[in-house]
């Protein structure tokens, strides 16, 4: 009986630790990535963005997505991959208007995706 109780307590502690690690990692990755996207957005507005600026965004996304693959579905990651790639392409072509619109979606995704994985009653039920 005591072993069963200890096993349950240990299991709950492990699951809680994993849930906290997931939440912290997702918030941190998307928060930092959002900052890069907002900086590039401002450069796109000024039409001073270069392809190197966009590649910095893409390289940072690649860095963050390697951590996020553990926690979020591949469809979410693939969607962000596509938006970032399109942004890089439009920036390379100096199509600042289109690049800016892609960045608006990227910034929105960096806010919405973490909400879907937040440990909250609305996500549990």
Short mmCIF file of N, CA and C in Angstrom, two decimals:
data_model
loop_
_atom_site.label_atom_id
_atom_site.label_comp_id
_atom_site.label_asym_id
_atom_site.label_seq_id
_atom_site.Cartn_x
_atom_site.Cartn_y
_atom_site.Cartn_z
N UNK A 1 0.81 -1.19 0.00
CA UNK A 1 0.00 0.00 0.00
C UNK A 1 0.86 1.27 0.00
N UNK A 2 1.91 1.26 0.82
CA UNK A 2 2.80 2.41 0.89
C UNK A 2 3.57 2.56 -0.43
N UNK A 3 4.00 1.43 -1.02
CA UNK A 3 4.70 1.47 -2.31
C UNK A 3 3.80 2.06 -3.39
N UNK A 4 2.53 1.69 -3.38
CA UNK A 4 1.60 2.21 -4.37
C UNK A 4 1.44 3.72 -4.22
N UNK A 5 1.32 4.18 -3.00
CA UNK A 5 1.17 5.61 -2.75
C UNK A 5 2.42 6.38 -3.17
N UNK A 6 3.58 5.83 -2.85
CA UNK A 6 4.84 6.47 -3.25
C UNK A 6 4.96 6.49 -4.77
N UNK A 7 4.58 5.40 -5.41
CA UNK A 7 4.63 5.35 -6.88
C UNK A 7 3.74 6.39 -7.51
N UNK A 8 2.55 6.57 -6.95
CA UNK A 8 1.62 7.58 -7.47
C UNK A 8 2.19 8.98 -7.28
N UNK A 9 2.74 9.26 -6.12
CA UNK A 9 3.31 10.58 -5.83
C UNK A 9 4.49 10.87 -6.76
N UNK A 10 5.35 9.88 -6.94
CA UNK A 10 6.50 10.06 -7.83
C UNK A 10 6.04 10.28 -9.27
N UNK A 11 5.05 9.53 -9.71
CA UNK A 11 4.52 9.67 -11.07
C UNK A 11 3.92 11.06 -11.29
N UNK A 12 3.15 11.53 -10.33
CA UNK A 12 2.56 12.87 -10.43
C UNK A 12 3.66 13.93 -10.46
N UNK A 13 4.69 13.77 -9.64
CA UNK A 13 5.80 14.73 -9.62
C UNK A 13 6.53 14.75 -10.96
N UNK A 14 6.77 13.60 -11.54
CA UNK A 14 7.45 13.52 -12.84
C UNK A 14 6.60 14.17 -13.93
N UNK A 15 5.31 13.87 -13.96
CA UNK A 15 4.43 14.46 -14.97
C UNK A 15 4.32 15.97 -14.79
N UNK A 16 4.27 16.43 -13.56
CA UNK A 16 4.23 17.87 -13.30
C UNK A 16 5.51 18.54 -13.77
N UNK A 17 6.64 17.92 -13.51
CA UNK A 17 7.92 18.46 -13.96
C UNK A 17 8.01 18.55 -15.47
N UNK A 18 7.53 17.53 -16.14
CA UNK A 18 7.53 17.52 -17.61
C UNK A 18 6.61 18.61 -18.15
N UNK A 19 5.44 18.78 -17.53
CA UNK A 19 4.49 19.81 -17.97
C UNK A 19 5.08 21.20 -17.78
N UNK A 20 5.76 21.42 -16.67
CA UNK A 20 6.38 22.73 -16.42
C UNK A 20 7.50 22.98 -17.43
N UNK A 21 8.33 21.96 -17.68
CA UNK A 21 9.43 22.10 -18.65
C UNK A 21 8.88 22.40 -20.04
N UNK A 22 7.80 21.73 -20.41
CA UNK A 22 7.17 21.98 -21.72
C UNK A 22 6.69 23.42 -21.80
N UNK A 23 5.98 23.88 -20.80
CA UNK A 23 5.44 25.23 -20.80
C UNK A 23 6.54 26.28 -20.87
N UNK A 24 7.58 26.11 -20.08
CA UNK A 24 8.69 27.07 -20.07
C UNK A 24 9.41 27.09 -21.41
N UNK A 25 9.68 25.92 -21.97
CA UNK A 25 10.39 25.84 -23.25
C UNK A 25 9.59 26.47 -24.38
N UNK A 26 8.31 26.16 -24.45
CA UNK A 26 7.47 26.71 -25.52
C UNK A 26 7.38 28.23 -25.42
N UNK A 27 7.13 28.73 -24.21
CA UNK A 27 7.04 30.18 -24.02
C UNK A 27 8.36 30.87 -24.37
N UNK A 28 9.46 30.29 -23.93
CA UNK A 28 10.77 30.90 -24.16
C UNK A 28 11.10 30.93 -25.66
N UNK A 29 10.93 29.80 -26.32
CA UNK A 29 11.27 29.73 -27.75
C UNK A 29 10.43 30.69 -28.58
N UNK A 30 9.11 30.66 -28.38
CA UNK A 30 8.26 31.53 -29.18
C UNK A 30 8.42 32.99 -28.79
N UNK A 31 8.68 33.27 -27.52
CA UNK A 31 8.92 34.65 -27.10
C UNK A 31 10.15 35.24 -27.74
N UNK A 32 11.25 34.50 -27.71
CA UNK A 32 12.49 34.98 -28.32
C UNK A 32 12.35 35.09 -29.84
N UNK A 33 11.71 34.10 -30.44
CA UNK A 33 11.54 34.13 -31.89
C UNK A 33 10.66 35.30 -32.31
N UNK A 34 9.65 35.59 -31.53
CA UNK A 34 8.77 36.72 -31.81
C UNK A 34 9.56 38.03 -31.84
N UNK A 35 10.54 38.15 -30.97
CA UNK A 35 11.36 39.36 -30.94
C UNK A 35 12.13 39.52 -32.25
N UNK A 36 12.70 38.43 -32.74
CA UNK A 36 13.40 38.48 -34.03
C UNK A 36 12.44 38.88 -35.15
N UNK A 37 11.23 38.33 -35.13
CA UNK A 37 10.25 38.63 -36.17
C UNK A 37 9.82 40.10 -36.10
N UNK A 38 9.66 40.63 -34.91
CA UNK A 38 9.25 42.04 -34.77
C UNK A 38 10.35 42.99 -35.24
N UNK A 39 11.59 42.64 -34.96
CA UNK A 39 12.71 43.47 -35.45
C UNK A 39 12.73 43.48 -36.98
N UNK A 40 12.57 42.30 -37.58
CA UNK A 40 12.56 42.23 -39.04
C UNK A 40 11.35 42.98 -39.60
N UNK A 41 10.22 42.90 -38.91
CA UNK A 41 9.02 43.61 -39.35
C UNK A 41 9.29 45.11 -39.44
N UNK A 42 9.96 45.65 -38.44
CA UNK A 42 10.28 47.09 -38.45
C UNK A 42 11.20 47.43 -39.62
N UNK A 43 12.15 46.55 -39.90
CA UNK A 43 13.05 46.79 -41.04
C UNK A 43 12.30 46.69 -42.36
N UNK A 44 11.32 45.79 -42.44
CA UNK A 44 10.50 45.67 -43.65
C UNK A 44 9.67 46.93 -43.84
N UNK A 45 9.18 47.50 -42.74
CA UNK A 45 8.41 48.74 -42.82
C UNK A 45 9.25 49.88 -43.37
N UNK A 46 10.51 49.94 -42.91
CA UNK A 46 11.42 50.99 -43.38
C UNK A 46 12.01 50.67 -44.75
N UNK A 47 11.73 49.47 -45.24
CA UNK A 47 12.29 48.96 -46.48
C UNK A 47 13.82 48.94 -46.44
N UNK A 48 14.33 48.66 -45.24
CA UNK A 48 15.79 48.56 -45.08
C UNK A 48 16.23 47.12 -44.82
N UNK A 49 15.28 46.19 -44.86
CA UNK A 49 15.60 44.79 -44.59
C UNK A 49 16.42 44.20 -45.73
N UNK A 50 17.37 43.36 -45.35
CA UNK A 50 18.18 42.65 -46.34
C UNK A 50 17.91 41.16 -46.22
N UNK A 51 18.38 40.42 -47.18
CA UNK A 51 18.20 38.97 -47.14
C UNK A 51 18.93 38.40 -45.93
N UNK A 52 20.03 39.01 -45.52
CA UNK A 52 20.74 38.53 -44.33
C UNK A 52 19.89 38.67 -43.07
N UNK A 53 19.12 39.75 -42.99
CA UNK A 53 18.21 39.93 -41.86
C UNK A 53 17.18 38.81 -41.82
N UNK A 54 16.63 38.50 -42.98
CA UNK A 54 15.63 37.43 -43.07
C UNK A 54 16.25 36.07 -42.77
N UNK A 55 17.48 35.88 -43.19
CA UNK A 55 18.16 34.60 -42.91
C UNK A 55 18.46 34.45 -41.43
N UNK A 56 18.70 35.56 -40.75
CA UNK A 56 18.87 35.50 -39.30
C UNK A 56 17.59 34.98 -38.65
N UNK A 57 16.45 35.49 -39.12
CA UNK A 57 15.16 35.01 -38.62
C UNK A 57 15.01 33.52 -38.89
N UNK A 58 15.32 33.11 -40.11
CA UNK A 58 15.17 31.70 -40.48
C UNK A 58 16.12 30.80 -39.68
N UNK A 59 17.35 31.22 -39.50
CA UNK A 59 18.31 30.42 -38.73
C UNK A 59 17.90 30.29 -37.28
N UNK A 60 17.33 31.36 -36.73
CA UNK A 60 16.85 31.28 -35.35
C UNK A 60 15.64 30.35 -35.25
N UNK A 61 14.78 30.39 -36.24
CA UNK A 61 13.64 29.47 -36.23
C UNK A 61 14.14 28.03 -36.27
N UNK A 62 15.13 27.75 -37.08
CA UNK A 62 15.68 26.39 -37.16
C UNK A 62 16.23 25.97 -35.80
N UNK A 63 16.89 26.88 -35.12
CA UNK A 63 17.43 26.59 -33.78
C UNK A 63 16.29 26.28 -32.80
N UNK A 64 15.25 27.10 -32.81
CA UNK A 64 14.14 26.90 -31.86
C UNK A 64 13.31 25.67 -32.20
N UNK A 65 13.12 25.41 -33.48
CA UNK A 65 12.25 24.28 -33.83
C UNK A 65 12.87 22.95 -33.45
N UNK A 66 14.20 22.88 -33.35
CA UNK A 66 14.82 21.63 -32.92
C UNK A 66 14.42 21.30 -31.48
N UNK A 67 14.20 22.33 -30.67
CA UNK A 67 13.72 22.11 -29.30
C UNK A 67 12.22 21.85 -29.28
N UNK A 68 11.49 22.53 -30.14
CA UNK A 68 10.04 22.46 -30.13
C UNK A 68 9.49 21.14 -30.69
N UNK A 69 10.27 20.45 -31.51
CA UNK A 69 9.82 19.17 -32.07
C UNK A 69 9.42 18.19 -30.97
N UNK A 70 10.00 18.32 -29.81
CA UNK A 70 9.69 17.42 -28.70
C UNK A 70 8.28 17.68 -28.17
N UNK A 71 7.84 18.93 -28.22
CA UNK A 71 6.63 19.33 -27.52
C UNK A 71 5.41 19.59 -28.40
N UNK A 72 5.60 20.06 -29.61
CA UNK A 72 4.45 20.44 -30.42
C UNK A 72 4.39 19.62 -31.70
N UNK A 73 3.18 19.49 -32.27
CA UNK A 73 3.02 18.67 -33.48
C UNK A 73 3.82 19.23 -34.67
N UNK A 74 4.18 18.35 -35.53
CA UNK A 74 4.98 18.72 -36.70
C UNK A 74 4.21 19.65 -37.64
N UNK A 75 2.87 19.56 -37.62
CA UNK A 75 2.08 20.45 -38.48
C UNK A 75 2.27 21.91 -38.10
N UNK A 76 2.33 22.18 -36.80
CA UNK A 76 2.54 23.55 -36.33
C UNK A 76 3.92 24.04 -36.78
N UNK A 77 4.90 23.18 -36.67
CA UNK A 77 6.26 23.54 -37.06
C UNK A 77 6.35 23.74 -38.57
N UNK A 78 5.72 22.87 -39.31
CA UNK A 78 5.74 22.98 -40.77
C UNK A 78 5.08 24.27 -41.24
N UNK A 79 3.99 24.65 -40.57
CA UNK A 79 3.31 25.89 -40.93
C UNK A 79 4.25 27.08 -40.74
N UNK A 80 4.94 27.11 -39.61
CA UNK A 80 5.87 28.21 -39.35
C UNK A 80 7.03 28.16 -40.36
N UNK A 81 7.51 26.96 -40.68
CA UNK A 81 8.56 26.81 -41.70
C UNK A 81 8.16 27.50 -43.00
N UNK A 82 6.94 27.27 -43.42
CA UNK A 82 6.47 27.83 -44.69
C UNK A 82 6.39 29.35 -44.64
N UNK A 83 5.84 29.89 -43.58
CA UNK A 83 5.72 31.35 -43.46
C UNK A 83 7.10 32.01 -43.42
N UNK A 84 8.02 31.41 -42.68
CA UNK A 84 9.37 31.98 -42.58
C UNK A 84 10.07 31.91 -43.94
N UNK A 85 9.94 30.78 -44.62
CA UNK A 85 10.57 30.64 -45.94
C UNK A 85 10.02 31.65 -46.94
N UNK A 86 8.71 31.85 -46.91
CA UNK A 86 8.10 32.84 -47.81
C UNK A 86 8.60 34.24 -47.48
N UNK A 87 8.73 34.54 -46.21
CA UNK A 87 9.24 35.85 -45.80
C UNK A 87 10.66 36.06 -46.32
N UNK A 88 11.48 35.03 -46.22
CA UNK A 88 12.86 35.13 -46.72
C UNK A 88 12.84 35.38 -48.23
N UNK A 89 12.01 34.66 -48.94
CA UNK A 89 11.93 34.82 -50.40
C UNK A 89 11.48 36.22 -50.80
N UNK A 90 10.46 36.72 -50.14
CA UNK A 90 9.98 38.06 -50.47
C UNK A 90 11.00 39.13 -50.10
N UNK A 91 11.71 38.93 -49.00
CA UNK A 91 12.73 39.89 -48.62
C UNK A 91 13.87 39.87 -49.65
N UNK A 92 14.22 38.69 -50.11
CA UNK A 92 15.27 38.56 -51.12
C UNK A 92 14.88 39.30 -52.41
N UNK A 93 13.59 39.23 -52.74
CA UNK A 93 13.10 39.91 -53.94
C UNK A 93 12.79 41.39 -53.70
N UNK A 94 13.04 41.84 -52.48
CA UNK A 94 12.75 43.23 -52.08
C UNK A 94 11.27 43.57 -52.20
N UNK A 95 10.43 42.56 -52.02
CA UNK A 95 8.98 42.76 -51.98
C UNK A 95 8.59 42.94 -50.51
N UNK A 96 8.83 44.15 -50.01
CA UNK A 96 8.68 44.42 -48.59
C UNK A 96 7.23 44.30 -48.11
N UNK A 97 6.29 44.66 -48.97
CA UNK A 97 4.88 44.58 -48.58
C UNK A 97 4.48 43.14 -48.28
N UNK A 98 4.83 42.23 -49.17
CA UNK A 98 4.49 40.81 -48.96
C UNK A 98 5.26 40.23 -47.77
N UNK A 99 6.53 40.59 -47.65
CA UNK A 99 7.34 40.10 -46.53
C UNK A 99 6.74 40.56 -45.21
N UNK A 100 6.27 41.79 -45.19
CA UNK A 100 5.65 42.35 -43.99
C UNK A 100 4.37 41.59 -43.63
N UNK A 101 3.58 41.25 -44.64
CA UNK A 101 2.34 40.51 -44.37
C UNK A 101 2.65 39.10 -43.85
N UNK A 102 3.71 38.49 -44.35
CA UNK A 102 4.12 37.17 -43.84
C UNK A 102 4.57 37.29 -42.39
N UNK A 103 5.27 38.37 -42.08
CA UNK A 103 5.74 38.58 -40.71
C UNK A 103 4.58 38.84 -39.75
N UNK A 104 3.53 39.48 -40.23
CA UNK A 104 2.35 39.68 -39.39
C UNK A 104 1.77 38.33 -38.96
N UNK A 105 1.72 37.40 -39.91
CA UNK A 105 1.21 36.06 -39.60
C UNK A 105 2.18 35.34 -38.65
N UNK A 106 3.46 35.45 -38.89
CA UNK A 106 4.46 34.81 -38.03
C UNK A 106 4.33 35.32 -36.61
N UNK A 107 4.21 36.63 -36.45
CA UNK A 107 4.08 37.20 -35.11
C UNK A 107 2.80 36.71 -34.44
N UNK A 108 1.72 36.64 -35.18
CA UNK A 108 0.46 36.13 -34.62
C UNK A 108 0.60 34.66 -34.22
N UNK A 109 1.26 33.88 -35.04
CA UNK A 109 1.47 32.46 -34.70
C UNK A 109 2.32 32.31 -33.45
N UNK A 110 3.30 33.19 -33.27
CA UNK A 110 4.14 33.10 -32.06
C UNK A 110 3.34 33.41 -30.81
N UNK A 111 2.22 34.08 -30.96
CA UNK A 111 1.35 34.36 -29.82
C UNK A 111 0.30 33.27 -29.63
N UNK A 112 -0.21 32.72 -30.73
CA UNK A 112 -1.32 31.77 -30.64
C UNK A 112 -0.88 30.33 -30.38
N UNK A 113 0.20 29.89 -30.98
CA UNK A 113 0.63 28.49 -30.81
C UNK A 113 0.89 28.16 -29.34
N UNK A 114 1.62 29.00 -28.59
CA UNK A 114 1.84 28.66 -27.18
C UNK A 114 0.55 28.56 -26.37
N UNK A 115 -0.47 29.33 -26.75
CA UNK A 115 -1.75 29.26 -26.03
C UNK A 115 -2.41 27.90 -26.15
N UNK A 116 -2.19 27.24 -27.30
CA UNK A 116 -2.82 25.93 -27.49
C UNK A 116 -2.16 24.84 -26.67
N UNK A 117 -0.98 25.10 -26.15
CA UNK A 117 -0.27 24.10 -25.35
C UNK A 117 -0.16 24.50 -23.89
N UNK A 118 -0.76 25.61 -23.55
CA UNK A 118 -0.73 26.09 -22.16
C UNK A 118 -1.51 25.13 -21.28
N UNK A 119 -0.97 24.87 -20.10
CA UNK A 119 -1.66 24.01 -19.15
C UNK A 119 -2.80 24.81 -18.54
N UNK A 120 -3.98 24.66 -19.14
CA UNK A 120 -5.13 25.45 -18.78
C UNK A 120 -6.37 24.57 -18.88
N UNK A 121 -7.39 24.91 -18.12
CA UNK A 121 -8.60 24.09 -18.08
C UNK A 121 -9.27 24.03 -19.46
N UNK A 122 -9.22 25.13 -20.22
CA UNK A 122 -9.85 25.12 -21.54
C UNK A 122 -9.14 24.19 -22.52
N UNK A 123 -7.86 23.92 -22.30
CA UNK A 123 -7.14 22.99 -23.17
C UNK A 123 -7.28 21.55 -22.70
N UNK A 124 -7.71 21.36 -21.48
CA UNK A 124 -7.86 20.01 -20.95
C UNK A 124 -9.23 19.44 -21.31
N UNK A 125 -10.26 20.28 -21.22
CA UNK A 125 -11.63 19.81 -21.48
C UNK A 125 -11.98 19.87 -22.93
#
